[in-house]
Short mmCIF file of C-alpha atoms and ligand atoms in Angstrom, two decimals:
data_model
loop_
_atom_site.label_atom_id
_atom_site.label_comp_id
_atom_site.label_asym_id
_atom_site.label_seq_id
_atom_site.Cartn_x
_atom_site.Cartn_y
_atom_site.Cartn_z
CA MET A 1 78.21 33.02 93.27
CA HIS A 2 80.91 35.08 93.04
CA ALA A 3 82.96 36.25 96.41
CA TRP A 4 84.66 39.47 97.27
CA PRO A 5 88.41 40.52 96.78
CA ALA A 6 91.46 39.31 98.28
CA SER A 7 93.19 41.49 100.12
CA GLU A 8 96.95 40.55 99.84
CA VAL A 9 98.57 38.32 102.40
CA PRO A 10 102.23 39.52 102.87
CA ALA A 11 105.04 36.80 102.90
CA LEU A 12 107.32 36.90 106.63
CA PRO A 13 110.67 35.52 106.98
CA GLY A 14 110.86 31.97 108.08
CA LYS A 15 108.36 29.47 108.48
CA GLY A 16 104.80 29.46 110.62
CA ARG A 17 103.93 26.34 113.00
CA ASP A 18 101.04 23.51 112.63
CA LEU A 19 97.93 24.56 114.01
CA ARG A 20 96.92 22.49 116.92
CA ILE A 21 93.20 23.56 117.49
CA HIS A 22 90.38 22.07 119.48
CA ASP A 23 88.41 19.34 117.84
CA THR A 24 84.73 19.45 119.38
CA ALA A 25 84.56 15.93 117.91
CA THR A 26 86.98 14.26 119.81
CA GLY A 27 86.93 17.39 122.69
CA GLY A 28 90.69 18.00 122.98
CA ARG A 29 93.31 19.53 120.86
CA VAL A 30 94.48 17.86 117.39
CA THR A 31 97.59 19.17 115.27
CA LEU A 32 96.14 19.35 111.94
CA ALA A 33 99.16 18.61 109.41
CA PRO A 34 97.38 18.87 106.36
CA GLY A 35 98.73 18.42 102.60
CA PRO A 36 100.21 20.91 100.72
CA VAL A 37 96.66 21.98 100.34
CA ALA A 38 94.81 22.91 103.53
CA ARG A 39 91.07 22.15 102.92
CA ILE A 40 88.69 24.37 104.61
CA TYR A 41 84.56 24.86 104.74
CA VAL A 42 82.92 27.20 107.08
CA CYS A 43 79.41 27.74 106.99
CA GLY A 44 78.10 31.01 105.49
CA ILE A 45 75.42 32.83 106.36
CA THR A 46 71.59 32.84 105.77
CA PRO A 47 71.24 36.06 104.20
CA TYR A 48 68.12 37.57 105.62
CA ASP A 49 69.66 40.97 107.39
CA ALA A 50 73.35 42.71 108.11
CA THR A 51 76.56 40.86 108.94
CA HIS A 52 76.54 41.27 112.85
CA MET A 53 79.91 41.26 115.11
CA GLY A 54 78.79 37.48 115.95
CA HIS A 55 78.62 35.87 112.30
CA ALA A 56 82.05 38.66 112.02
CA ALA A 57 83.67 37.20 114.78
CA THR A 58 83.21 33.77 113.86
CA TYR A 59 84.47 34.34 110.35
CA ASN A 60 87.54 36.02 111.86
CA ALA A 61 88.29 32.93 113.62
CA PHE A 62 88.63 30.83 110.39
CA ASP A 63 90.18 33.70 108.23
CA LEU A 64 93.06 33.39 111.41
CA VAL A 65 93.08 29.29 110.27
CA GLN A 66 94.04 30.05 106.83
CA ARG A 67 96.45 32.78 107.67
CA VAL A 68 98.50 30.10 110.13
CA TRP A 69 98.36 27.69 107.27
CA LEU A 70 99.83 30.22 104.40
CA ASP A 71 102.09 31.07 106.44
CA THR A 72 103.52 27.54 106.89
CA LYS A 73 103.37 27.97 103.14
CA ARG A 74 100.51 25.67 102.11
CA GLN A 75 97.73 27.01 99.95
CA VAL A 76 94.32 27.11 101.12
CA HIS A 77 91.58 25.77 99.36
CA TYR A 78 88.29 27.51 101.33
CA VAL A 79 84.75 26.73 100.50
CA GLN A 80 81.96 28.59 102.04
CA ASN A 81 78.24 28.66 101.48
CA VAL A 82 75.37 30.91 101.06
CA THR A 83 72.26 29.57 102.41
CA ASP A 84 70.07 31.72 100.15
CA VAL A 85 66.80 29.44 100.51
CA ASP A 86 66.04 28.28 103.75
CA ASP A 87 62.28 29.33 106.25
CA PRO A 88 64.00 32.16 108.14
CA LEU A 89 64.88 33.78 104.79
CA LEU A 90 61.13 33.56 103.25
CA GLU A 91 59.81 34.09 106.85
CA ARG A 92 61.36 37.78 106.86
CA ALA A 93 60.86 38.11 103.33
CA LEU A 94 56.99 37.29 103.74
CA ARG A 95 56.76 39.72 106.94
CA ASP A 96 58.63 42.86 105.17
CA GLY A 97 56.62 42.25 101.91
CA VAL A 98 59.85 41.80 99.72
CA ASP A 99 60.61 38.90 97.11
CA TRP A 100 62.88 36.95 98.70
CA VAL A 101 65.40 36.62 95.99
CA GLY A 102 65.85 40.26 96.23
CA LEU A 103 66.74 40.34 100.15
CA ALA A 104 69.18 37.28 99.70
CA GLU A 105 71.46 39.28 96.95
CA ARG A 106 71.11 42.66 98.49
CA GLU A 107 72.19 40.92 101.92
CA THR A 108 74.35 38.85 100.55
CA ALA A 109 76.02 41.72 98.88
CA LEU A 110 76.48 43.70 102.02
CA PHE A 111 78.17 40.54 103.49
CA ARG A 112 80.57 40.69 100.77
CA GLU A 113 81.14 44.39 101.59
CA ASP A 114 81.89 43.86 105.34
CA MET A 115 83.93 40.92 104.33
CA THR A 116 86.17 42.68 102.14
CA ALA A 117 86.51 45.75 104.29
CA LEU A 118 87.50 43.41 107.37
CA ARG A 119 90.07 41.88 105.15
CA MET A 120 88.46 38.32 105.41
CA LEU A 121 90.29 36.23 102.74
CA PRO A 122 87.34 35.07 100.26
CA PRO A 123 86.58 31.44 99.47
CA GLN A 124 87.76 29.95 96.22
CA HIS A 125 84.41 28.48 96.05
CA TYR A 126 81.45 30.73 97.28
CA VAL A 127 78.00 28.54 96.70
CA GLY A 128 74.38 29.52 96.92
CA ALA A 129 72.08 26.80 98.19
CA VAL A 130 69.96 27.47 95.20
CA GLU A 131 72.49 26.94 92.68
CA ALA A 132 73.53 23.66 94.74
CA ILE A 133 70.21 22.05 93.90
CA PRO A 134 71.20 19.84 90.62
CA GLY A 135 73.98 18.60 93.21
CA ILE A 136 72.02 18.14 96.22
CA VAL A 137 69.44 15.89 94.61
CA PRO A 138 71.27 12.60 93.53
CA LEU A 139 72.41 12.68 96.89
CA VAL A 140 69.44 12.12 98.57
CA GLU A 141 68.10 10.12 95.96
CA ARG A 142 70.90 7.74 96.95
CA LEU A 143 70.05 8.33 100.68
CA ARG A 144 66.85 7.02 100.02
CA ASP A 145 67.33 4.21 97.59
CA SER A 146 70.13 2.79 100.17
CA GLY A 147 67.98 2.97 103.14
CA ALA A 148 69.03 5.94 105.02
CA ALA A 149 66.12 8.15 103.87
CA TYR A 150 62.31 7.64 103.75
CA GLU A 151 59.60 9.79 102.79
CA LEU A 152 56.83 11.36 104.98
CA ASP A 153 53.76 12.78 102.61
CA GLY A 154 56.31 13.83 100.22
CA ASP A 155 58.88 15.02 102.22
CA VAL A 156 62.23 12.96 102.47
CA TYR A 157 63.74 12.36 106.19
CA PHE A 158 67.25 11.29 106.88
CA SER A 159 67.41 8.37 109.31
CA VAL A 160 69.89 9.30 111.84
CA GLU A 161 69.47 5.55 112.82
CA ALA A 162 71.47 4.33 109.74
CA ASP A 163 75.01 6.07 111.16
CA PRO A 164 76.62 4.05 113.49
CA HIS A 165 78.61 7.40 114.37
CA PHE A 166 75.88 9.47 115.30
CA GLY A 167 76.35 11.94 118.03
CA GLN A 168 79.83 11.63 117.76
CA VAL A 169 80.39 15.21 116.86
CA SER A 170 78.13 17.03 119.30
CA HIS A 171 78.47 14.32 122.24
CA TYR A 172 74.94 15.37 123.47
CA ASP A 173 72.44 13.46 125.46
CA THR A 174 69.37 12.88 123.44
CA GLU A 175 66.97 15.11 125.58
CA LEU A 176 69.21 18.18 124.50
CA MET A 177 69.32 17.02 121.27
CA ARG A 178 65.71 17.21 120.99
CA HIS A 179 65.33 20.91 122.64
CA LEU A 180 67.83 22.02 120.07
CA SER A 181 66.72 20.04 117.29
CA ALA A 182 63.15 22.39 118.30
CA GLU A 183 64.97 25.21 118.27
CA ARG A 184 67.09 25.03 115.27
CA GLY A 185 64.75 24.50 112.22
CA GLY A 186 63.91 20.72 112.97
CA ASP A 187 60.51 19.25 113.61
CA PRO A 188 60.83 16.46 116.41
CA ASP A 189 56.97 16.57 117.09
CA ARG A 190 56.03 15.85 113.52
CA PRO A 191 53.80 12.65 113.66
CA GLY A 192 55.28 9.66 111.74
CA LYS A 193 59.11 10.30 111.84
CA LYS A 194 61.26 6.96 112.42
CA ASN A 195 63.06 9.23 114.97
CA PRO A 196 62.02 12.41 116.26
CA LEU A 197 65.54 13.76 115.41
CA ASP A 198 65.53 12.56 112.20
CA PRO A 199 66.37 16.05 109.76
CA MET A 200 64.43 16.91 106.83
CA LEU A 201 66.28 16.36 103.22
CA TRP A 202 64.15 17.53 100.86
CA MET A 203 60.94 19.47 101.52
CA ALA A 204 57.89 19.00 98.98
CA ALA A 205 56.76 21.98 97.44
CA ARG A 206 54.73 23.99 99.84
CA GLU A 207 51.79 26.38 98.33
CA GLY A 208 53.17 30.04 97.81
CA GLU A 209 57.03 29.06 98.28
CA PRO A 210 59.68 28.53 96.01
CA SER A 211 60.18 25.24 94.70
CA TRP A 212 62.56 23.07 91.79
CA ASP A 213 62.73 20.04 90.24
CA GLY A 214 64.01 17.29 92.41
CA GLY A 215 64.05 14.46 90.00
CA SER A 216 62.37 11.60 91.34
CA LEU A 217 62.39 13.42 94.71
CA GLY A 218 59.22 15.60 93.06
CA ARG A 219 59.22 19.53 93.29
CA GLY A 220 60.81 20.95 96.33
CA ARG A 221 63.31 22.69 98.31
CA PRO A 222 66.41 21.54 99.98
CA GLY A 223 67.06 20.61 103.56
CA TRP A 224 69.82 22.53 105.37
CA HIS A 225 72.32 19.83 106.28
CA ILE A 226 72.54 18.38 103.30
CA GLU A 227 73.10 21.65 101.46
CA CYS A 228 76.47 22.03 103.39
CA VAL A 229 77.20 18.51 102.69
CA ALA A 230 76.57 18.55 98.93
CA ILE A 231 78.82 21.48 98.73
CA ALA A 232 81.80 20.39 101.11
CA LEU A 233 82.14 16.78 98.97
CA ASP A 234 81.22 18.23 95.60
CA HIS A 235 84.47 21.04 95.93
CA LEU A 236 86.38 19.15 98.93
CA GLY A 237 85.92 15.70 99.31
CA MET A 238 85.89 13.58 102.23
CA GLY A 239 88.32 13.60 105.09
CA PHE A 240 89.09 17.90 104.56
CA ASP A 241 90.82 19.35 107.24
CA VAL A 242 88.59 21.70 109.11
CA GLN A 243 84.49 22.22 109.04
CA GLY A 244 84.03 25.75 110.74
CA GLY A 245 81.31 27.82 112.49
CA GLY A 246 79.91 29.07 115.65
CA SER A 247 79.12 26.79 118.39
CA ASP A 248 75.53 27.16 117.66
CA LEU A 249 76.13 24.73 114.37
CA ILE A 250 77.53 22.19 116.64
CA PHE A 251 73.95 20.15 116.88
CA PRO A 252 71.74 19.70 114.38
CA HIS A 253 73.98 21.09 111.81
CA HIS A 254 77.39 19.75 111.95
CA GLU A 255 76.03 16.67 113.82
CA MET A 256 73.99 15.67 111.02
CA GLY A 257 76.12 16.78 107.91
CA ALA A 258 78.47 14.31 109.41
CA SER A 259 75.67 11.82 109.42
CA HIS A 260 74.23 12.48 105.81
CA ALA A 261 78.66 11.86 104.42
CA GLN A 262 78.59 9.12 106.67
CA ALA A 263 75.69 7.12 105.18
CA LEU A 264 77.05 8.66 101.67
CA THR A 265 80.15 7.16 101.85
CA GLY A 266 81.01 4.82 104.23
CA GLU A 267 83.47 7.45 105.97
CA PHE A 268 83.41 9.18 109.06
CA PRO A 269 84.29 12.09 109.80
CA MET A 270 83.65 14.51 106.82
CA ALA A 271 86.35 16.88 108.19
CA LYS A 272 89.57 15.84 110.34
CA ALA A 273 88.81 18.62 113.25
CA TYR A 274 85.01 20.28 113.63
CA VAL A 275 85.88 23.82 114.69
CA HIS A 276 83.38 25.97 116.89
CA ALA A 277 83.88 29.74 117.56
CA GLY A 278 81.87 31.11 120.53
CA MET A 279 78.98 32.96 120.91
CA VAL A 280 78.92 36.73 121.04
CA ALA A 281 75.87 38.52 123.32
CA LEU A 282 74.69 41.74 123.29
CA ASP A 283 72.85 42.76 126.65
CA GLY A 284 72.81 39.60 127.93
CA GLU A 285 71.72 37.64 125.30
CA LYS A 286 73.44 35.99 121.89
CA MET A 287 73.45 38.43 119.25
CA SER A 288 70.88 36.79 116.92
CA LYS A 289 68.76 38.15 113.60
CA SER A 290 65.56 36.62 115.19
CA LYS A 291 66.01 38.11 118.68
CA GLY A 292 67.34 41.63 116.66
CA ASN A 293 69.27 42.54 119.65
CA LEU A 294 72.51 43.31 116.58
CA VAL A 295 75.38 45.47 116.38
CA PHE A 296 76.12 45.38 112.50
CA VAL A 297 79.41 45.84 110.68
CA SER A 298 78.01 47.89 108.09
CA LYS A 299 76.37 50.23 110.79
CA LEU A 300 79.92 50.97 112.12
CA ARG A 301 81.77 51.30 108.98
CA ARG A 302 78.78 54.16 108.12
CA ASP A 303 79.39 55.62 111.19
CA GLY A 304 83.02 56.19 110.45
CA VAL A 305 84.51 53.46 112.28
CA ASP A 306 87.50 51.73 111.06
CA PRO A 307 87.26 48.25 109.95
CA ALA A 308 90.70 47.63 110.95
CA ALA A 309 89.44 48.70 114.32
CA ILE A 310 86.51 46.34 114.34
CA ARG A 311 88.82 43.47 113.59
CA LEU A 312 91.31 44.46 116.56
CA ALA A 313 88.05 44.21 118.53
CA LEU A 314 87.30 40.70 117.19
CA LEU A 315 90.89 39.82 117.83
CA SER A 316 90.69 40.87 121.36
CA HIS A 317 88.63 37.80 122.55
CA ARG A 318 89.90 34.09 122.31
CA TYR A 319 87.65 32.53 119.33
CA ARG A 320 86.01 29.91 121.71
CA ASP A 321 85.24 31.84 124.56
CA ASP A 322 81.45 33.52 124.76
CA TRP A 323 81.60 36.85 125.05
CA GLU A 324 79.16 39.98 125.11
CA TRP A 325 79.93 42.92 122.74
CA THR A 326 80.30 46.56 124.68
CA ASP A 327 81.46 49.93 123.10
CA GLN A 328 84.18 49.61 125.80
CA ILE A 329 85.91 46.78 123.73
CA LEU A 330 85.59 48.75 120.80
CA GLU A 331 86.96 51.89 122.18
CA THR A 332 89.85 49.64 123.22
CA ALA A 333 90.74 48.49 119.78
CA VAL A 334 90.10 52.51 118.61
CA GLU A 335 93.14 53.01 120.97
CA ARG A 336 95.22 50.12 119.90
CA LEU A 337 94.86 50.78 116.44
CA ASP A 338 96.51 54.22 117.39
CA ARG A 339 99.07 53.07 119.01
CA TRP A 340 100.32 50.46 117.02
CA ARG A 341 99.98 53.12 113.87
CA ALA A 342 102.23 55.23 115.90
CA ALA A 343 104.82 52.95 116.60
CA VAL A 344 105.52 51.39 113.06
CA SER A 345 105.23 55.12 111.80
CA ARG A 346 108.60 55.70 112.82
CA PRO A 347 112.08 55.06 110.39
CA ASP A 348 113.01 52.34 112.99
CA GLY A 349 112.69 50.54 116.04
CA PRO A 350 113.25 47.60 118.13
CA SER A 351 114.14 44.52 116.99
CA ALA A 352 110.35 42.72 115.68
CA ASP A 353 112.48 38.91 114.67
CA ALA A 354 110.92 37.59 118.36
CA LEU A 355 108.02 39.25 117.77
CA VAL A 356 106.65 37.31 114.32
CA GLU A 357 107.90 33.95 116.56
CA GLU A 358 105.54 34.87 119.55
CA LEU A 359 103.12 35.74 117.06
CA ARG A 360 103.40 32.67 115.00
CA GLU A 361 103.63 30.54 118.59
CA ALA A 362 100.30 32.27 119.98
CA LEU A 363 98.18 31.71 116.79
CA SER A 364 99.23 27.99 116.39
CA ASP A 365 98.37 27.65 120.21
CA ASP A 366 93.93 27.14 119.16
CA LEU A 367 94.57 30.98 118.16
CA ASP A 368 95.54 32.91 120.99
CA THR A 369 94.57 36.21 119.74
CA PRO A 370 94.72 37.86 123.38
CA THR A 371 98.45 37.04 123.88
CA ALA A 372 99.29 37.59 120.18
CA LEU A 373 97.56 41.35 120.54
CA ALA A 374 99.94 41.54 124.11
CA ALA A 375 102.61 40.98 122.14
CA VAL A 376 102.47 43.65 119.57
CA ASP A 377 101.43 46.03 122.31
CA ARG A 378 104.63 45.14 124.19
CA TRP A 379 106.68 45.89 120.89
CA ALA A 380 104.69 49.30 120.50
CA ALA A 381 105.62 50.23 124.14
CA LEU A 382 109.36 49.82 123.45
CA GLN A 383 109.05 51.78 120.51
CA THR A 384 107.28 54.39 122.47
CA ALA A 385 109.67 54.37 125.16
CA GLU A 386 113.16 53.59 123.92
CA GLY A 387 112.76 53.17 120.27
CA GLY A 388 115.52 51.36 118.41
CA SER A 389 117.81 51.14 115.45
CA ASP A 390 116.28 48.42 113.32
CA ASP A 391 115.09 50.41 110.31
CA SER A 392 113.13 47.20 108.80
CA ALA A 393 111.50 46.82 112.16
CA PRO A 394 108.41 48.85 111.69
CA GLY A 395 108.02 46.90 108.02
CA LEU A 396 108.47 43.69 109.59
CA VAL A 397 105.53 44.35 112.17
CA SER A 398 103.03 45.76 109.69
CA ARG A 399 103.58 43.14 107.57
CA ALA A 400 103.14 40.81 110.26
CA VAL A 401 100.23 41.73 111.58
CA ASP A 402 98.67 42.23 108.52
CA ALA A 403 99.78 38.65 107.06
CA LEU A 404 98.78 37.04 110.68
CA LEU A 405 96.00 39.13 111.93
CA GLY A 406 94.20 40.45 108.97
CA VAL A 407 94.86 44.15 109.92
CA ALA A 408 96.45 46.87 107.88
CA LEU A 409 98.41 49.44 109.97
N1 5CA B 1 73.49 29.52 106.80
C1 5CA B 1 73.98 29.00 108.09
C2 5CA B 1 75.12 28.01 108.11
S1 5CA B 1 75.21 26.74 106.74
C3 5CA B 1 73.78 29.72 109.22
O1 5CA B 1 73.87 29.70 110.33
N2 5CA B 1 73.55 31.04 109.12
S2 5CA B 1 73.66 32.27 110.32
O2 5CA B 1 73.66 33.48 109.02
O3 5CA B 1 72.64 31.86 111.10
O4 5CA B 1 75.14 32.53 110.63
C4 5CA B 1 76.38 32.40 109.89
C5 5CA B 1 77.56 32.27 111.17
O5 5CA B 1 78.01 32.95 112.18
C6 5CA B 1 77.48 30.71 111.57
O6 5CA B 1 78.74 29.92 111.84
C7 5CA B 1 76.60 31.02 112.32
O7 5CA B 1 77.29 29.86 113.72
C8 5CA B 1 77.59 32.48 113.16
N3 5CA B 1 76.76 33.14 114.11
C9 5CA B 1 75.31 33.44 114.24
N4 5CA B 1 75.04 33.91 115.35
C10 5CA B 1 76.28 34.58 115.76
C11 5CA B 1 76.63 35.11 117.16
N5 5CA B 1 76.01 35.09 118.13
N6 5CA B 1 77.97 34.59 117.84
C12 5CA B 1 79.27 33.97 116.91
N7 5CA B 1 78.60 33.24 115.72
C13 5CA B 1 77.67 33.69 115.34
ZN1 ZN B 2 76.48 25.01 106.67
#
């Protein structure tokens, strides 16, 4: 499928720093040193409802990863999926009496608009689960033929015991894994499975549900984890730099994906760093489509909120923290945007060379956006209080804030 238009990323003088980022799999910070082309896979939406602030916060984090890489003068190869067939999408379509294809197309179109408005860089490959099916089927066949997968009443399951590294992305204990598996699309209580945690790779066609030709697997549809593995391996290959998503994807999704890839290639892990954004809550609970406690990007935009202010609100929290959305956060962001815009609208100002380096240092330090915002606040305050005579400074600040933070002043 097509992605969305790219906003231009201004080039800055000098060169950025290599990114040090928290890796869930090793539990510590890693310094990423990608080749000339950095490779990143970010798990995309399941398009049955509009983009909420939680999604936006997660995509903001991975947009910043790319901006840091671009500032080191690397190219970025970015892949994102759309889970355009899965249980929650089919259930929502049934509930609302609408066609599931139309629902997915509508919500994906809205997501593209939201991402464009927020100046999120588009992936070079934006791939739907449905269009990935021809690539998924042979992988499931290979897993089955090598003994890493087995059939149960026509469905095909991955055997977690096939992967000696299983558990080394999340490091969760069995009890927690079992709990999360039941909560997040798994079926640990289904009788006949070799291990309760085994996830489905291929679901045989069900009455009244869409299905596709699965070759020797029979008609059916793909499991969730193999979808992302197939798309990632097809477009990026093994050992890419970052696999990203929210922390609710640590288990089972990224754990199982790493296991599928290990069983397919003999290599572990699939990504050099497993990077996870914290959860955004509303009224004390994780914002989620299933709970319905949502603040939508599109609704704020319709209400006339400047997307740059939404982005500044996201940036005011460190990406790994869990945080709660409040109207006050947005108000603070609107005020900040006004102050910054007023500061860069003058013909000259205090030198901004040090500010550019402060921004680079803060972002390369595990995407420390609160420190980055504070640095721009200081420059803007100095501009307001004393001004300055550097006539290139306001333009440099605008370009740096745009290039590194994705905020157009
Ligand atoms: N399609 C799958 C990934 S392959 C999926 O999880 N889709 S989603 O629509 O449920 O979520 C899209 C992205 O937003 C995921 O990375 C998820 O971790 C993240 N996300 C969902 N809810 C929140 C939240 N409340 N806060 C932060 N990130 C969230
Ligand atoms: Zn995914």
